[in-house]
Amino acid sequence: MLQAQHESSFLFPVGVSDFRKLITGNFIYVDKTLGIKHVLQESEISIICRPRRFGKTLFMSMLQHFFADAVDAIPTKTLFHNSLLARQEPKIVEQHQGKYCVIFLTFKDLKSTNFDSAYQGIKQLLWQLYEEHIAVLDSHLLSETEKEQFRRILTKTQDFEETRTALKDLSHFIFKAYQKRVVVLIDEYDTPILSGYLENYYKDIIRFMKGFLGAGLKDNPYVIKTVLTGIIRVAKENLFSDLNNAEVYSVLRDSYSDDFGFTESEVNQLLQKTDLSHQAEDIKKWYNGYKIGTQTIYNPWSIISCLKHKGKFEPYWVNTSANELIRKILAEASAEAKIQLETLMQGGEIICPVDEHITFEDLSEDDTALWSLLLFSGYLTAQNVQLDALSYYQCDLSIPNQEVLSLYRKQLVSSLRDRIGVKRYDAFINHLLTGNLEAFQELLNHILLQTISYFDTQGNQPERFYHGFILGLIATLHDSYHIYSNRESGLGRYDIALIPLDASRLGLVLEFKTIADPKDLETGAKEALKQTKTKLYATELLSAGIKKVLQIGMAFCGKKVAIASQQVEKSL
């Protein structure tokens, strides 16, 4: 259901995460208050995982304004008078609205470069949190010792142990002062953990957060309900092993499926309201494609941004972050993963296991962790989800929409140019596409020398490593070429083909061999070329109307490559 204070003129709430501001300002918004009912129905501790910019902080602000009788000393009761919840579940509003004390803590801005900085940031957040509840110091029910402990948080002079137990202690102080059990809301709990992974203090921040959350939430008699939001579920043995009464609601679950993001019906109403219904199909291509449980969901940030800009299509969600995580993942992906990424970027699907319990330390060694992280972060979406005997989810994974696809391409270009150099990379691509293979081979040898390790090529299937490596290098060409991998043509399956969208341009077929002895590189390249000819790999390209096709045999040995080629032309 859509709402706005004044129907004739309204604002678009891009970046608005304060519930009171949303309701009292002249914003058009989608009513998500039925999510409060779901919170009350679900587990005592709910850990809700959604991609960034999917409305998590606004949802938590809504919960804060519902459960507390006042926020920032302003009463909250009137905010829910016209809500869906009040109309459909009036008893819930009567029984629960304004009946609790609320601890609301957000980690969304805690992005530090080292653990000491993160720890100081946490102390600052706790100071702000205790300031919000400073009135408990007026209670005669707190002992002087407890008040002194409270003041140490306010002056940031507490020791490490008092920082670790600050959440539990505050819930105790509040309960003792007001004789009310507390609702705890922790927003973006995993932001400092993601920063720890990216900045190499992962173990330190995990150790602290496990103690902080464990002390505050495990069997805490002063807390009646806890909700945590984040992007991912950090592996239970790392963070949540102390919380036996916690339930995780990831994008694979049906619970809370329509409480974050916009449903198709909600988007259609928004388009009708803004006179943009004629763009529904294009909006679907750009911003739809997510499956939360079995529900089709649109990216809310991108939808509102697109409407604000009168239907202009841009990667709004992608541009709200530096995307360090996906850059790191793409740079460190295995050869097998790079081949699968190419399938995804061609609009295909890959069938992969997904684990809800992510351990960042596994990302460089376990493709399951990689695909899981990309899924839960919003860079992939899942369909046909089945739980197997090992408690992995077997899923059909795909890139959700045009917006996210643009990010993959942008990050690949950026990563390659950072590693190789802009001029060298552009020359490398130009030499390949124009058939200047002598210069291409020289640059490729340089790239192999500079960017790969000897151990990269020593696995069980070294040819697949080189296959994935070359696919990564040419992935920037999607705007002007169809790039196919391991596809049938003629009498076999070629390794890679580049079919130009402009039939007058040169098409390419690439076949790879790995060689044990570098002295045999030239022979290996000729054998690979011979295979392209005898298997008639150019057939698909010639049938597609490509006038000239360059068949290329490439032989690899460690960090060295040799190339042989022959051009074929379509007969008139």
XYZ file of C-alpha atoms in Angstrom:
572
model
C 0.000 0.000 0.000
C 1.326 3.438 -0.975
C 1.040 6.469 1.242
C 1.899 10.164 1.057
C 0.811 13.137 3.128
C -0.264 15.163 0.097
C -1.376 13.186 -2.926
C -0.833 15.969 -5.471
C 2.817 16.552 -4.632
C 5.263 14.244 -2.920
C 8.955 13.625 -2.394
C 10.973 10.473 -3.040
C 12.620 9.049 0.103
C 16.027 8.223 -1.366
C 18.320 7.613 1.600
C 15.606 8.239 4.209
C 16.092 5.699 7.003
C 14.238 7.464 9.843
C 10.678 6.171 10.190
C 9.271 9.352 11.725
C 10.723 11.456 8.919
C 9.235 9.091 6.342
C 5.758 9.208 7.869
C 5.560 12.897 8.745
C 7.370 14.221 5.687
C 5.681 14.494 2.330
C 7.214 11.283 1.009
C 5.640 8.605 -1.102
C 6.357 5.301 0.592
C 5.398 1.648 0.684
C 3.818 0.579 3.973
C 5.821 -2.278 5.502
C 4.283 -2.201 8.993
C 3.035 -5.789 8.714
C 6.679 -6.684 9.237
C 6.100 -5.829 12.910
C 3.628 -8.708 13.110
C 6.229 -11.014 11.610
C 8.823 -9.947 14.191
C 6.410 -10.757 17.002
C 5.593 -14.144 15.474
C 9.139 -15.275 14.719
C 12.023 -16.401 16.910
C 13.096 -14.680 20.120
C 16.269 -13.643 18.293
C 15.801 -12.955 14.572
C 18.860 -12.489 12.357
C 17.578 -11.051 9.068
C 20.026 -10.989 6.149
C 19.399 -8.829 3.087
C 21.612 -6.999 0.573
C 22.679 -3.437 1.323
C 20.204 -0.634 0.576
C 17.237 -2.995 0.865
C 15.574 -0.995 3.653
C 17.096 -2.714 6.682
C 17.839 0.447 8.677
C 14.404 1.907 7.909
C 12.800 -1.362 9.022
C 14.702 -1.220 12.305
C 13.734 2.427 12.786
C 10.098 1.391 12.275
C 10.480 -1.267 14.981
C 12.080 1.262 17.309
C 9.206 3.721 16.849
C 6.643 0.955 17.301
C 7.933 -0.657 20.471
C 9.064 2.541 22.250
C 6.565 5.082 23.553
C 8.898 7.900 22.498
C 12.017 8.333 20.360
C 14.195 11.397 20.956
C 11.570 12.442 23.534
C 8.856 12.623 20.826
C 5.809 10.335 21.299
C 5.395 7.604 18.687
C 1.746 6.615 19.041
C 0.282 8.666 16.185
C 2.765 7.321 13.656
C 0.830 4.064 13.293
C -2.763 5.343 13.192
C -3.120 4.962 9.410
C -0.833 1.980 8.966
C -1.652 -1.377 7.402
C -0.884 -2.971 10.740
C -3.454 -0.824 12.551
C -6.099 -1.655 9.973
C -5.436 -5.378 9.720
C -4.127 -6.178 13.212
C -5.481 -3.540 15.626
C -4.967 -5.821 18.640
C -1.238 -6.003 17.964
C -1.028 -2.221 18.001
C -3.093 -2.041 21.171
C -1.030 -4.682 22.988
C 2.494 -3.761 21.896
C 2.819 -0.207 20.585
C 4.837 1.911 23.004
C 4.981 -0.807 25.658
C 8.741 -1.463 25.778
C 12.101 0.148 26.249
C 14.250 -0.145 23.138
C 17.997 -0.420 22.647
C 18.763 0.517 19.032
C 22.366 0.195 17.885
C 23.548 0.526 14.287
C 26.972 -0.470 13.027
C 26.306 0.686 9.452
C 29.006 3.384 9.464
C 31.654 1.408 11.363
C 34.143 0.848 8.535
C 37.664 0.957 9.946
C 41.096 0.147 8.562
C 42.358 -1.659 11.685
C 41.019 -3.233 14.860
C 42.099 -0.427 17.201
C 40.154 2.077 15.114
C 37.138 -0.260 15.019
C 37.272 -0.706 18.796
C 37.352 3.064 19.350
C 34.410 3.383 16.969
C 32.469 0.836 19.018
C 33.207 2.794 22.207
C 31.864 5.906 20.465
C 28.669 4.075 19.465
C 28.214 2.846 23.032
C 28.680 6.389 24.340
C 25.890 7.578 22.029
C 23.696 4.648 23.061
C 24.169 5.282 26.778
C 23.539 9.011 26.222
C 20.134 8.124 24.772
C 19.306 6.295 28.011
C 20.977 8.698 30.433
C 17.693 9.157 32.301
C 18.231 5.806 34.028
C 20.831 7.575 36.179
C 17.932 9.391 37.859
C 16.516 6.113 39.132
C 16.968 5.380 42.820
C 16.785 1.675 41.946
C 20.298 1.655 40.498
C 23.163 1.288 42.929
C 25.953 3.839 43.009
C 28.331 1.195 41.646
C 26.045 0.650 38.659
C 25.790 4.385 38.059
C 29.571 4.702 38.147
C 29.841 1.937 35.573
C 27.267 3.753 33.411
C 29.287 6.983 33.680
C 32.487 5.239 32.610
C 30.806 4.405 29.304
C 29.747 8.054 28.993
C 33.321 9.222 29.555
C 34.784 6.398 27.434
C 37.009 5.326 30.317
C 35.649 1.789 30.625
C 37.991 -1.179 30.332
C 37.778 -3.844 27.623
C 35.572 -6.150 29.688
C 33.037 -3.380 30.358
C 32.944 -2.643 26.630
C 32.336 -6.314 25.918
C 29.432 -6.510 28.385
C 28.024 -3.020 27.675
C 24.955 -4.294 25.821
C 23.940 -6.723 28.549
C 24.687 -4.174 31.279
C 22.544 -1.488 29.636
C 19.586 -3.868 29.316
C 19.982 -4.651 33.023
C 20.128 -0.956 33.995
C 17.030 -0.151 31.922
C 15.047 -3.065 33.320
C 16.039 -2.189 36.863
C 15.133 1.494 36.416
C 11.781 1.049 34.623
C 10.765 -2.551 35.389
C 10.280 -3.167 31.665
C 11.899 -5.833 29.540
C 13.856 -4.530 26.598
C 13.634 -4.904 22.817
C 17.138 -4.976 21.311
C 17.642 -3.855 17.705
C 21.108 -4.213 16.167
C 21.368 -2.861 12.636
C 24.056 -3.920 10.119
C 25.816 -6.086 12.695
C 28.207 -7.459 10.070
C 29.587 -4.148 8.743
C 32.624 -4.183 11.069
C 33.152 -7.870 10.228
C 33.161 -7.191 6.475
C 35.637 -4.366 7.071
C 37.748 -6.726 9.160
C 37.879 -9.165 6.259
C 38.796 -6.480 3.724
C 41.359 -4.800 5.995
C 42.906 -7.952 7.523
C 41.714 -7.765 11.137
C 38.980 -10.368 10.727
C 39.967 -12.630 13.631
C 40.198 -9.735 16.101
C 36.804 -8.264 15.222
C 35.138 -11.701 15.185
C 36.523 -12.405 18.644
C 35.192 -9.113 19.999
C 31.766 -9.295 18.331
C 31.252 -12.873 19.502
C 31.848 -11.800 23.098
C 29.794 -8.608 22.743
C 26.751 -10.281 21.192
C 27.057 -13.426 23.296
C 27.168 -11.477 26.547
C 24.322 -9.204 25.487
C 21.906 -11.698 23.996
C 22.479 -15.183 25.388
C 19.830 -16.096 27.981
C 19.412 -12.421 28.861
C 16.389 -12.227 31.214
C 16.034 -8.476 30.623
C 15.437 -8.801 26.857
C 12.088 -9.861 25.404
C 12.882 -9.678 21.686
C 16.003 -9.164 19.582
C 16.321 -8.367 15.889
C 19.653 -8.183 14.090
C 20.021 -7.184 10.455
C 22.989 -7.594 8.164
C 24.023 -8.739 4.738
C 25.333 -12.175 5.642
C 25.110 -14.848 8.282
C 28.632 -15.209 9.631
C 29.363 -18.875 10.321
C 27.764 -20.029 13.553
C 30.964 -21.403 15.019
C 32.578 -17.996 14.523
C 29.926 -15.677 15.928
C 26.603 -17.126 17.027
C 27.595 -20.356 18.742
C 26.489 -18.939 22.096
C 22.980 -18.062 20.847
C 20.901 -21.225 20.860
C 17.617 -19.320 20.567
C 18.541 -17.458 17.362
C 17.010 -18.050 13.939
C 18.514 -16.811 10.673
C 16.271 -15.533 7.880
C 18.341 -15.311 4.699
C 17.231 -14.550 1.150
C 16.551 -18.285 0.763
C 13.782 -18.258 3.383
C 10.144 -17.258 2.935
C 9.899 -15.508 6.315
C 10.123 -11.701 5.983
C 10.221 -12.170 2.189
C 8.094 -9.115 1.359
C 9.183 -6.909 4.287
C 12.348 -5.737 2.489
C 12.429 -4.532 -1.096
C 9.354 -4.003 -3.266
C 7.007 -6.654 -4.607
C 5.814 -6.529 -8.206
C 2.427 -5.236 -7.078
C 4.046 -2.457 -5.050
C 6.243 -1.441 -7.987
C 3.240 -1.343 -10.320
C 1.465 0.974 -7.886
C 4.524 3.224 -7.709
C 4.774 3.360 -11.493
C 1.103 4.205 -11.795
C 1.439 6.912 -9.163
C 4.358 8.503 -11.006
C 2.953 8.050 -14.540
C 5.735 5.661 -15.540
C 3.720 2.482 -16.149
C 4.846 2.491 -19.788
C 8.402 1.743 -18.587
C 7.470 -1.316 -16.527
C 9.288 -3.844 -18.747
C 12.534 -1.874 -18.863
C 12.409 -1.291 -15.107
C 12.018 -5.033 -14.642
C 15.138 -5.703 -16.746
C 17.170 -3.168 -14.803
C 16.071 -3.622 -11.183
C 14.042 -6.820 -10.783
C 15.245 -10.399 -10.754
C 15.677 -10.998 -7.030
C 14.051 -13.985 -5.373
C 13.549 -13.751 -1.621
C 12.222 -17.164 -0.703
C 9.601 -17.642 -3.408
C 8.758 -13.932 -3.655
C 9.846 -11.785 -6.619
C 11.457 -8.623 -5.259
C 12.731 -5.380 -6.796
C 15.688 -3.407 -5.471
C 14.008 -0.572 -3.486
C 16.895 1.906 -3.647
C 17.107 1.669 -7.417
C 13.345 1.840 -7.930
C 12.916 4.988 -5.834
C 15.995 6.572 -7.435
C 14.728 5.760 -10.927
C 11.320 7.262 -10.155
C 12.929 10.365 -8.681
C 14.866 10.839 -11.929
C 11.704 10.433 -14.015
C 12.461 6.944 -15.291
C 16.138 7.392 -16.140
C 17.958 4.045 -16.031
C 21.258 4.092 -14.191
C 23.071 1.706 -11.803
C 21.858 3.594 -8.712
C 22.378 0.751 -6.217
C 25.748 -0.206 -7.652
C 26.982 3.384 -7.386
C 26.209 3.660 -3.644
C 29.305 1.656 -2.703
C 32.941 1.332 -3.682
C 32.223 -2.415 -4.074
C 35.565 -3.443 -2.565
C 34.131 -6.843 -1.685
C 33.190 -7.879 -5.209
C 36.445 -6.425 -6.546
C 38.403 -8.615 -4.112
C 36.306 -11.679 -4.902
C 36.686 -11.318 -8.669
C 40.422 -10.730 -8.384
C 40.974 -13.831 -6.230
C 38.461 -16.198 -7.865
C 39.641 -19.641 -8.920
C 39.962 -20.583 -12.580
C 36.810 -22.706 -12.308
C 34.911 -19.798 -10.750
C 36.037 -17.444 -13.526
C 34.649 -19.825 -16.133
C 31.352 -19.945 -14.244
C 31.336 -16.148 -13.955
C 31.603 -15.967 -17.723
C 28.517 -18.181 -18.001
C 26.688 -15.833 -15.652
C 27.746 -12.741 -17.574
C 26.388 -14.317 -20.754
C 22.973 -14.461 -19.075
C 23.244 -18.118 -18.138
C 22.741 -19.995 -14.881
C 25.098 -22.122 -12.833
C 24.015 -24.863 -10.447
C 25.963 -24.508 -7.221
C 25.740 -25.365 -3.531
C 25.135 -22.409 -1.221
C 25.921 -22.324 2.491
C 24.053 -19.920 4.784
C 26.961 -20.037 7.245
C 29.793 -18.081 5.655
C 33.387 -18.196 6.829
C 35.392 -15.460 5.125
C 38.595 -17.429 5.526
C 37.177 -20.013 3.089
C 36.603 -17.548 0.244
C 39.963 -18.077 -1.420
C 39.761 -21.873 -1.103
C 36.089 -22.753 -1.418
C 33.905 -21.678 -4.332
C 30.807 -22.492 -2.265
C 31.704 -19.650 0.098
C 32.284 -17.330 -2.870
C 28.902 -18.029 -4.492
C 27.176 -17.829 -1.113
C 28.650 -14.409 -0.399
C 27.752 -13.080 -3.856
C 24.195 -14.369 -3.411
C 23.603 -12.907 0.038
C 25.236 -9.606 -0.954
C 22.768 -9.107 -3.814
C 25.142 -9.791 -6.709
C 23.398 -13.063 -7.592
C 19.920 -14.453 -7.149
C 18.758 -18.034 -6.613
C 15.942 -20.159 -7.993
C 14.940 -23.830 -7.692
C 16.372 -23.991 -4.188
C 16.654 -27.476 -2.674
C 18.221 -28.464 0.664
C 20.545 -31.464 0.280
C 21.639 -34.132 2.778
C 24.693 -32.083 3.815
C 22.557 -29.017 4.674
C 23.739 -27.111 1.607
C 21.208 -25.399 -0.613
C 21.488 -26.502 -4.233
C 20.496 -23.481 -6.313
C 20.282 -22.210 -9.858
C 22.277 -18.986 -9.578
C 22.110 -16.077 -12.015
C 22.848 -12.365 -12.202
C 19.562 -10.699 -11.214
C 19.377 -7.766 -13.603
C 21.056 -5.305 -15.945
C 22.198 -3.064 -13.097
C 24.209 -5.797 -11.389
C 25.560 -7.083 -14.713
C 26.997 -3.623 -15.363
C 28.866 -3.871 -12.059
C 30.527 -7.174 -12.947
C 31.744 -5.730 -16.217
C 32.940 -2.502 -14.647
C 34.791 -4.285 -11.858
C 36.469 -6.700 -14.264
C 37.724 -3.818 -16.398
C 38.916 -1.917 -13.341
C 40.648 -4.946 -11.842
C 42.411 -5.870 -15.065
C 43.598 -2.349 -15.738
C 44.844 -1.994 -12.165
C 46.857 -5.210 -12.424
C 48.140 -4.840 -15.968
C 48.106 -1.103 -16.637
C 45.587 0.798 -18.754
C 47.748 1.253 -21.858
C 49.112 -2.290 -21.819
C 45.666 -3.833 -21.349
C 44.052 -1.738 -24.093
C 46.922 -2.643 -26.452
C 46.537 -6.327 -25.541
C 42.843 -6.279 -26.481
C 43.435 -4.290 -29.668
C 46.140 -6.697 -30.873
C 43.853 -9.692 -30.309
C 40.848 -8.192 -32.093
C 42.871 -7.051 -35.107
C 44.783 -10.310 -35.441
C 48.192 -8.834 -34.609
C 49.139 -12.025 -32.809
C 52.880 -11.475 -32.620
C 52.349 -8.353 -30.479
C 49.466 -10.088 -28.669
C 51.702 -13.040 -27.717
C 54.426 -10.711 -26.454
C 51.976 -8.870 -24.189
C 50.311 -12.084 -23.011
C 53.693 -13.496 -21.991
C 54.326 -10.313 -20.021
C 50.890 -10.518 -18.355
C 51.418 -14.169 -17.405
C 54.788 -13.327 -15.921
C 53.417 -10.429 -13.893
C 50.067 -11.741 -12.686
C 50.062 -15.502 -12.117
C 51.820 -17.751 -9.668
C 53.569 -20.992 -10.550
C 51.193 -22.752 -8.148
C 48.147 -21.447 -10.049
C 49.079 -23.685 -12.968
C 49.898 -26.848 -11.024
C 46.388 -28.040 -10.137
C 44.578 -31.107 -11.383
C 43.297 -29.288 -14.483
C 45.839 -26.643 -15.517
C 44.110 -26.174 -18.864
C 41.002 -24.957 -17.037
C 43.134 -22.426 -15.202
C 44.352 -20.898 -18.474
C 40.836 -21.112 -19.894
C 39.469 -19.114 -16.966
C 42.409 -16.719 -17.074
C 41.849 -15.826 -20.747
C 38.096 -15.525 -20.211
C 38.777 -13.016 -17.466
C 41.052 -10.980 -19.731
C 38.487 -10.706 -22.540
C 35.363 -10.331 -20.388
C 35.374 -6.583 -21.064
C 34.297 -7.201 -24.671
C 30.670 -8.105 -23.977
C 29.294 -4.896 -25.455
C 30.664 -5.711 -28.911
C 31.070 -9.508 -28.941
C 29.196 -12.616 -27.966
C 31.714 -14.579 -25.902
C 31.048 -18.307 -25.765
C 32.897 -21.013 -23.862
C 32.946 -24.817 -24.332
C 30.232 -24.676 -26.951
C 29.457 -27.137 -29.752
C 30.475 -26.111 -33.255
C 31.340 -28.240 -36.254
C 32.534 -31.642 -35.026
C 33.374 -30.775 -31.438
C 33.452 -28.150 -28.704
C 35.788 -25.174 -28.931
C 37.322 -23.572 -25.845
C 36.383 -19.929 -26.546
C 34.762 -18.071 -29.432
C 34.347 -14.325 -29.904
C 31.511 -13.600 -32.327
C 31.346 -9.880 -33.195
C 27.991 -8.131 -33.209
C 29.236 -6.365 -36.338
C 29.593 -9.162 -38.918
C 32.240 -7.198 -40.816
C 34.672 -7.481 -37.904
C 37.060 -10.357 -37.307
C 35.689 -13.368 -35.431
C 37.960 -15.503 -33.272
C 38.092 -19.141 -32.144
C 40.584 -20.054 -29.394
C 41.784 -23.546 -28.479
C 44.146 -24.237 -25.555
C 46.758 -26.873 -24.767
C 48.989 -27.255 -21.716
C 52.535 -28.498 -22.252
C 54.908 -30.090 -19.741
C 58.147 -28.997 -21.435
C 58.569 -25.391 -22.680
C 60.593 -26.694 -25.634
C 57.347 -28.175 -26.985
C 55.328 -24.932 -26.867
C 55.446 -24.232 -30.608
C 54.433 -27.797 -31.406
C 51.596 -27.619 -28.871
C 50.276 -24.390 -30.381
C 50.242 -25.966 -33.848
C 48.394 -29.023 -32.492
C 45.774 -26.769 -30.900
C 45.379 -24.900 -34.203
C 45.076 -28.192 -36.084
C 42.214 -29.178 -33.775
C 40.309 -25.988 -34.618
C 40.596 -26.866 -38.302
C 39.872 -30.604 -38.211
C 36.928 -30.111 -35.845
C 35.575 -27.246 -37.997
C 35.207 -24.940 -34.988
C 34.715 -21.896 -37.243
C 31.396 -23.325 -38.478
C 29.218 -21.491 -35.955
C 30.824 -18.127 -36.700
C 30.641 -18.509 -40.469
C 27.011 -19.631 -40.203
C 26.308 -16.481 -38.195
C 27.452 -14.376 -41.144
C 30.942 -13.526 -39.903
C 33.045 -12.965 -43.020
C 36.504 -13.599 -41.541
C 37.388 -15.932 -38.674
C 40.821 -16.202 -37.089
C 41.495 -19.671 -35.660
C 44.042 -19.523 -32.833
C 45.896 -22.352 -31.124
C 47.494 -21.454 -27.796
C 49.911 -23.640 -25.830
C 50.824 -22.842 -22.223
C 53.640 -24.005 -19.991
C 53.856 -22.288 -16.624
C 54.195 -18.566 -17.359
C 54.927 -18.978 -21.071
C 52.660 -19.136 -24.110
C 53.073 -19.865 -27.821
C 50.486 -19.069 -30.486
C 49.698 -20.408 -33.961
C 46.894 -19.103 -36.167
C 45.138 -19.333 -39.504
C 42.380 -17.187 -40.965
C 39.376 -18.609 -42.801
C 36.873 -16.646 -44.851
C 33.264 -17.268 -45.671
C 32.908 -18.427 -49.253
C 30.502 -16.510 -51.432
